[in-house]
Tab-separated table of N, CA and C in Angstrom:
chain	number	residue	atom	x	y	z
O	1	MET	N	-5.346	12.284	4.939
O	1	MET	CA	-4.115	12.789	5.505
O	1	MET	C	-3.520	13.906	4.648
O	2	GLU	N	-3.782	13.842	3.369
O	2	GLU	CA	-3.235	14.858	2.473
O	2	GLU	C	-3.834	16.232	2.754
O	3	LEU	N	-5.093	16.277	3.150
O	3	LEU	CA	-5.764	17.535	3.421
O	3	LEU	C	-5.148	18.250	4.616
O	4	ILE	N	-4.655	17.501	5.579
O	4	ILE	CA	-4.066	18.097	6.774
O	4	ILE	C	-2.760	18.806	6.431
O	5	ASP	N	-2.008	18.294	5.475
O	5	ASP	CA	-0.718	18.869	5.130
O	5	ASP	C	-0.839	20.147	4.303
O	6	LYS	N	-1.993	20.415	3.744
O	6	LYS	CA	-2.159	21.595	2.901
O	6	LYS	C	-2.363	22.846	3.747
O	7	THR	N	-1.872	23.954	3.229
O	7	THR	CA	-2.107	25.231	3.891
O	7	THR	C	-3.484	25.748	3.494
O	8	ALA	N	-3.922	26.771	4.191
O	8	ALA	CA	-5.235	27.360	3.889
O	8	ALA	C	-5.240	27.952	2.484
O	9	ALA	N	-4.130	28.549	2.069
O	9	ALA	CA	-4.056	29.132	0.729
O	9	ALA	C	-4.143	28.061	-0.344
O	10	ALA	N	-3.535	26.905	-0.103
O	10	ALA	CA	-3.586	25.820	-1.085
O	10	ALA	C	-4.992	25.246	-1.190
O	11	ILE	N	-5.656	25.122	-0.055
O	11	ILE	CA	-7.035	24.624	-0.066
O	11	ILE	C	-7.941	25.610	-0.787
O	12	LEU	N	-7.769	26.894	-0.495
O	12	LEU	CA	-8.583	27.919	-1.146
O	12	LEU	C	-8.313	27.977	-2.640
O	13	SER	N	-7.070	27.797	-3.038
O	13	SER	CA	-6.747	27.851	-4.464
O	13	SER	C	-7.332	26.669	-5.220
O	14	ASP	N	-7.560	25.540	-4.530
O	14	ASP	CA	-8.215	24.397	-5.170
O	14	ASP	C	-9.644	24.731	-5.587
O	15	PHE	N	-10.261	25.678	-4.918
O	15	PHE	CA	-11.621	26.094	-5.257
O	15	PHE	C	-11.645	27.328	-6.154
O	16	VAL	N	-10.727	28.253	-5.920
O	16	VAL	CA	-10.748	29.528	-6.645
O	16	VAL	C	-10.305	29.361	-8.094
O	17	ASN	N	-9.250	28.619	-8.336
O	17	ASN	CA	-8.735	28.495	-9.703
O	17	ASN	C	-9.748	27.894	-10.676
O	18	PRO	N	-10.419	26.790	-10.341
O	18	PRO	CA	-11.442	26.295	-11.278
O	18	PRO	C	-12.602	27.274	-11.461
O	19	ALA	N	-12.953	27.998	-10.399
O	19	ALA	CA	-14.038	28.979	-10.514
O	19	ALA	C	-13.647	30.109	-11.457
O	20	VAL	N	-12.394	30.541	-11.393
O	20	VAL	CA	-11.923	31.599	-12.294
O	20	VAL	C	-11.967	31.119	-13.735
O	21	TYR	N	-11.516	29.897	-13.975
O	21	TYR	CA	-11.549	29.361	-15.337
O	21	TYR	C	-12.979	29.246	-15.857
O	22	LEU	N	-13.871	28.748	-15.024
O	22	LEU	CA	-15.264	28.576	-15.435
O	22	LEU	C	-15.931	29.921	-15.715
O	23	LEU	N	-15.767	30.869	-14.803
O	23	LEU	CA	-16.410	32.168	-14.977
O	23	LEU	C	-15.832	32.949	-16.150
O	24	SER	N	-14.523	32.853	-16.372
O	24	SER	CA	-13.944	33.547	-17.524
O	24	SER	C	-14.404	32.905	-18.823
O	25	ALA	N	-14.556	31.591	-18.840
O	25	ALA	CA	-15.067	30.925	-20.040
O	25	ALA	C	-16.512	31.330	-20.307
O	26	LEU	N	-17.326	31.403	-19.259
O	26	LEU	CA	-18.718	31.822	-19.429
O	26	LEU	C	-18.823	33.258	-19.927
O	27	ALA	N	-18.006	34.148	-19.382
O	27	ALA	CA	-18.030	35.543	-19.827
O	27	ALA	C	-17.566	35.654	-21.274
O	28	PHE	N	-16.583	34.863	-21.655
O	28	PHE	CA	-16.096	34.893	-23.034
O	28	PHE	C	-17.150	34.362	-24.001
O	29	VAL	N	-17.831	33.290	-23.608
O	29	VAL	CA	-18.906	32.746	-24.449
O	29	VAL	C	-20.035	33.768	-24.579
O	30	TRP	N	-20.356	34.471	-23.493
O	30	TRP	CA	-21.393	35.496	-23.542
O	30	TRP	C	-20.982	36.623	-24.489
O	31	PHE	N	-19.705	37.000	-24.451
O	31	PHE	CA	-19.200	38.017	-25.370
O	31	PHE	C	-19.319	37.536	-26.816
O	32	LEU	N	-18.920	36.302	-27.080
O	32	LEU	CA	-19.021	35.765	-28.438
O	32	LEU	C	-20.467	35.667	-28.898
O	33	TYR	N	-21.368	35.338	-27.988
O	33	TYR	CA	-22.792	35.320	-28.317
O	33	TYR	C	-23.243	36.721	-28.738
O	34	GLY	N	-22.771	37.732	-28.043
O	34	GLY	CA	-23.100	39.114	-28.401
O	34	GLY	C	-22.551	39.495	-29.755
O	35	VAL	N	-21.335	39.048	-30.062
O	35	VAL	CA	-20.751	39.327	-31.380
O	35	VAL	C	-21.599	38.684	-32.469
O	36	GLY	N	-21.979	37.438	-32.262
O	36	GLY	CA	-22.813	36.752	-33.245
O	36	GLY	C	-24.159	37.421	-33.412
O	37	LYS	N	-24.762	37.797	-32.298
O	37	LYS	CA	-26.063	38.470	-32.348
O	37	LYS	C	-25.942	39.814	-33.056
O	38	PHE	N	-24.875	40.548	-32.772
O	38	PHE	CA	-24.639	41.843	-33.403
O	38	PHE	C	-24.470	41.692	-34.913
O	39	LEU	N	-23.625	40.750	-35.321
O	39	LEU	CA	-23.377	40.571	-36.755
O	39	LEU	C	-24.623	40.087	-37.485
O	40	TRP	N	-25.356	39.175	-36.864
O	40	TRP	CA	-26.577	38.668	-37.494
O	40	TRP	C	-27.624	39.778	-37.621
O	41	ALA	N	-27.747	40.601	-36.589
O	41	ALA	CA	-28.723	41.690	-36.620
O	41	ALA	C	-28.328	42.744	-37.650
O	42	ARG	N	-27.036	43.004	-37.795
O	42	ARG	CA	-26.598	43.953	-38.832
O	42	ARG	C	-26.893	43.410	-40.209
O	43	TYR	N	-26.721	42.111	-40.379
O	43	TYR	CA	-27.014	41.486	-41.666
O	43	TYR	C	-28.503	41.593	-41.981
O	44	LYS	N	-29.336	41.434	-40.966
O	44	LYS	CA	-30.791	41.499	-41.145
O	44	LYS	C	-31.329	42.927	-41.046
O	45	ALA	N	-30.478	43.905	-40.771
O	45	ALA	CA	-30.860	45.315	-40.603
O	45	ALA	C	-31.886	45.482	-39.482
O	46	ASP	N	-31.640	44.795	-38.364
O	46	ASP	CA	-32.527	44.852	-37.200
O	46	ASP	C	-31.858	45.702	-36.121
O	47	GLU	N	-32.340	46.933	-35.951
O	47	GLU	CA	-31.709	47.858	-35.008
O	47	GLU	C	-31.811	47.383	-33.556
O	48	SER	N	-32.933	46.795	-33.169
O	48	SER	CA	-33.053	46.321	-31.785
O	48	SER	C	-32.113	45.142	-31.531
O	49	GLY	N	-31.904	44.302	-32.538
O	49	GLY	CA	-30.963	43.195	-32.405
O	49	GLY	C	-29.527	43.677	-32.302
O	50	VAL	N	-29.214	44.740	-33.048
O	50	VAL	CA	-27.872	45.327	-32.969
O	50	VAL	C	-27.635	45.861	-31.562
O	51	LYS	N	-28.646	46.532	-31.015
O	51	LYS	CA	-28.516	47.082	-29.664
O	51	LYS	C	-28.334	45.968	-28.633
O	52	LYS	N	-29.105	44.893	-28.759
O	52	LYS	CA	-28.972	43.766	-27.829
O	52	LYS	C	-27.610	43.098	-27.966
O	53	GLY	N	-27.122	42.977	-29.199
O	53	GLY	CA	-25.800	42.397	-29.410
O	53	GLY	C	-24.712	43.220	-28.757
O	54	LYS	N	-24.817	44.545	-28.876
O	54	LYS	CA	-23.844	45.428	-28.229
O	54	LYS	C	-23.901	45.284	-26.712
O	55	GLN	N	-25.122	45.155	-26.173
O	55	GLN	CA	-25.264	44.989	-24.725
O	55	GLN	C	-24.646	43.673	-24.258
O	56	HIS	N	-24.847	42.606	-25.021
O	56	HIS	CA	-24.247	41.315	-24.654
O	56	HIS	C	-22.721	41.399	-24.692
O	57	MET	N	-22.186	42.066	-25.708
O	57	MET	CA	-20.729	42.220	-25.783
O	57	MET	C	-20.217	43.026	-24.598
O	58	LEU	N	-20.919	44.106	-24.261
O	58	LEU	CA	-20.504	44.947	-23.142
O	58	LEU	C	-20.512	44.165	-21.832
O	59	TRP	N	-21.593	43.426	-21.570
O	59	TRP	CA	-21.669	42.669	-20.324
O	59	TRP	C	-20.670	41.521	-20.299
O	60	GLY	N	-20.365	40.952	-21.449
O	60	GLY	CA	-19.325	39.933	-21.503
O	60	GLY	C	-17.965	40.499	-21.142
O	61	LEU	N	-17.661	41.692	-21.673
O	61	LEU	CA	-16.390	42.339	-21.336
O	61	LEU	C	-16.338	42.738	-19.867
O	62	ILE	N	-17.443	43.249	-19.353
O	62	ILE	CA	-17.488	43.609	-17.931
O	62	ILE	C	-17.274	42.365	-17.069
O	63	GLY	N	-17.884	41.259	-17.457
O	63	GLY	CA	-17.687	40.012	-16.723
O	63	GLY	C	-16.235	39.562	-16.737
O	64	LEU	N	-15.593	39.665	-17.901
O	64	LEU	CA	-14.176	39.291	-17.988
O	64	LEU	C	-13.313	40.196	-17.119
O	65	ILE	N	-13.595	41.484	-17.134
O	65	ILE	CA	-12.824	42.425	-16.318
O	65	ILE	C	-12.990	42.103	-14.835
O	66	ILE	N	-14.211	41.812	-14.420
O	66	ILE	CA	-14.461	41.487	-13.010
O	66	ILE	C	-13.743	40.202	-12.611
O	67	VAL	N	-13.825	39.177	-13.451
O	67	VAL	CA	-13.185	37.894	-13.126
O	67	VAL	C	-11.669	38.050	-13.054
O	68	PHE	N	-11.072	38.736	-14.030
O	68	PHE	CA	-9.622	38.885	-14.017
O	68	PHE	C	-9.157	39.808	-12.892
O	69	SER	N	-9.950	40.821	-12.553
O	69	SER	CA	-9.598	41.681	-11.424
O	69	SER	C	-9.658	40.908	-10.111
O	70	ALA	N	-10.702	40.121	-9.941
O	70	ALA	CA	-10.818	39.318	-8.722
O	70	ALA	C	-9.680	38.307	-8.632
O	71	SER	N	-9.304	37.733	-9.760
O	71	SER	CA	-8.194	36.785	-9.776
O	71	SER	C	-6.879	37.473	-9.414
O	72	ALA	N	-6.671	38.672	-9.929
O	72	ALA	CA	-5.444	39.409	-9.613
O	72	ALA	C	-5.400	39.791	-8.138
O	73	ILE	N	-6.527	40.211	-7.589
O	73	ILE	CA	-6.585	40.551	-6.168
O	73	ILE	C	-6.313	39.315	-5.318
O	74	TYR	N	-6.897	38.185	-5.705
O	74	TYR	CA	-6.669	36.931	-4.977
O	74	TYR	C	-5.190	36.548	-5.014
O	75	GLU	N	-4.570	36.636	-6.187
O	75	GLU	CA	-3.147	36.295	-6.301
O	75	GLU	C	-2.280	37.244	-5.476
O	76	PHE	N	-2.631	38.520	-5.448
O	76	PHE	CA	-1.885	39.486	-4.652
O	76	PHE	C	-1.983	39.154	-3.165
O	77	ILE	N	-3.190	38.851	-2.710
O	77	ILE	CA	-3.393	38.555	-1.289
O	77	ILE	C	-2.684	37.267	-0.890
O	78	THR	N	-2.807	36.214	-1.705
O	78	THR	CA	-2.135	34.960	-1.352
O	78	THR	C	-0.621	35.109	-1.440
O	79	GLY	N	-0.128	35.900	-2.372
O	79	GLY	CA	1.307	36.145	-2.454
O	79	GLY	C	1.812	36.961	-1.278
O	80	PHE	N	0.992	37.858	-0.783
O	80	PHE	CA	1.367	38.696	0.347
O	80	PHE	C	1.473	37.890	1.635
O	81	PHE	N	0.567	36.929	1.824
O	81	PHE	CA	0.558	36.156	3.057
O	81	PHE	C	1.438	34.918	3.008
O	82	ASN	N	1.990	34.575	1.859
O	82	ASN	CA	2.872	33.398	1.788
O	82	ASN	C	4.289	33.771	1.991
């Protein structure tokens, strides 16, 4: 009976909010993995490892930007229709 009383936006937010948290956490962990790889490769003087670490950091940041942009667009749309 509780499901019937919810609006479409509330039902959608039950799925979107956990997905945003999960994806932002994954992107942040990927960024931190890149930082670790970058620092370790610099310590070992491994140029290919430094390059891979930079790429991981870049893709982690891109992932965070995409997740937060999608979240902002979702909040704007749900705020507009409520």
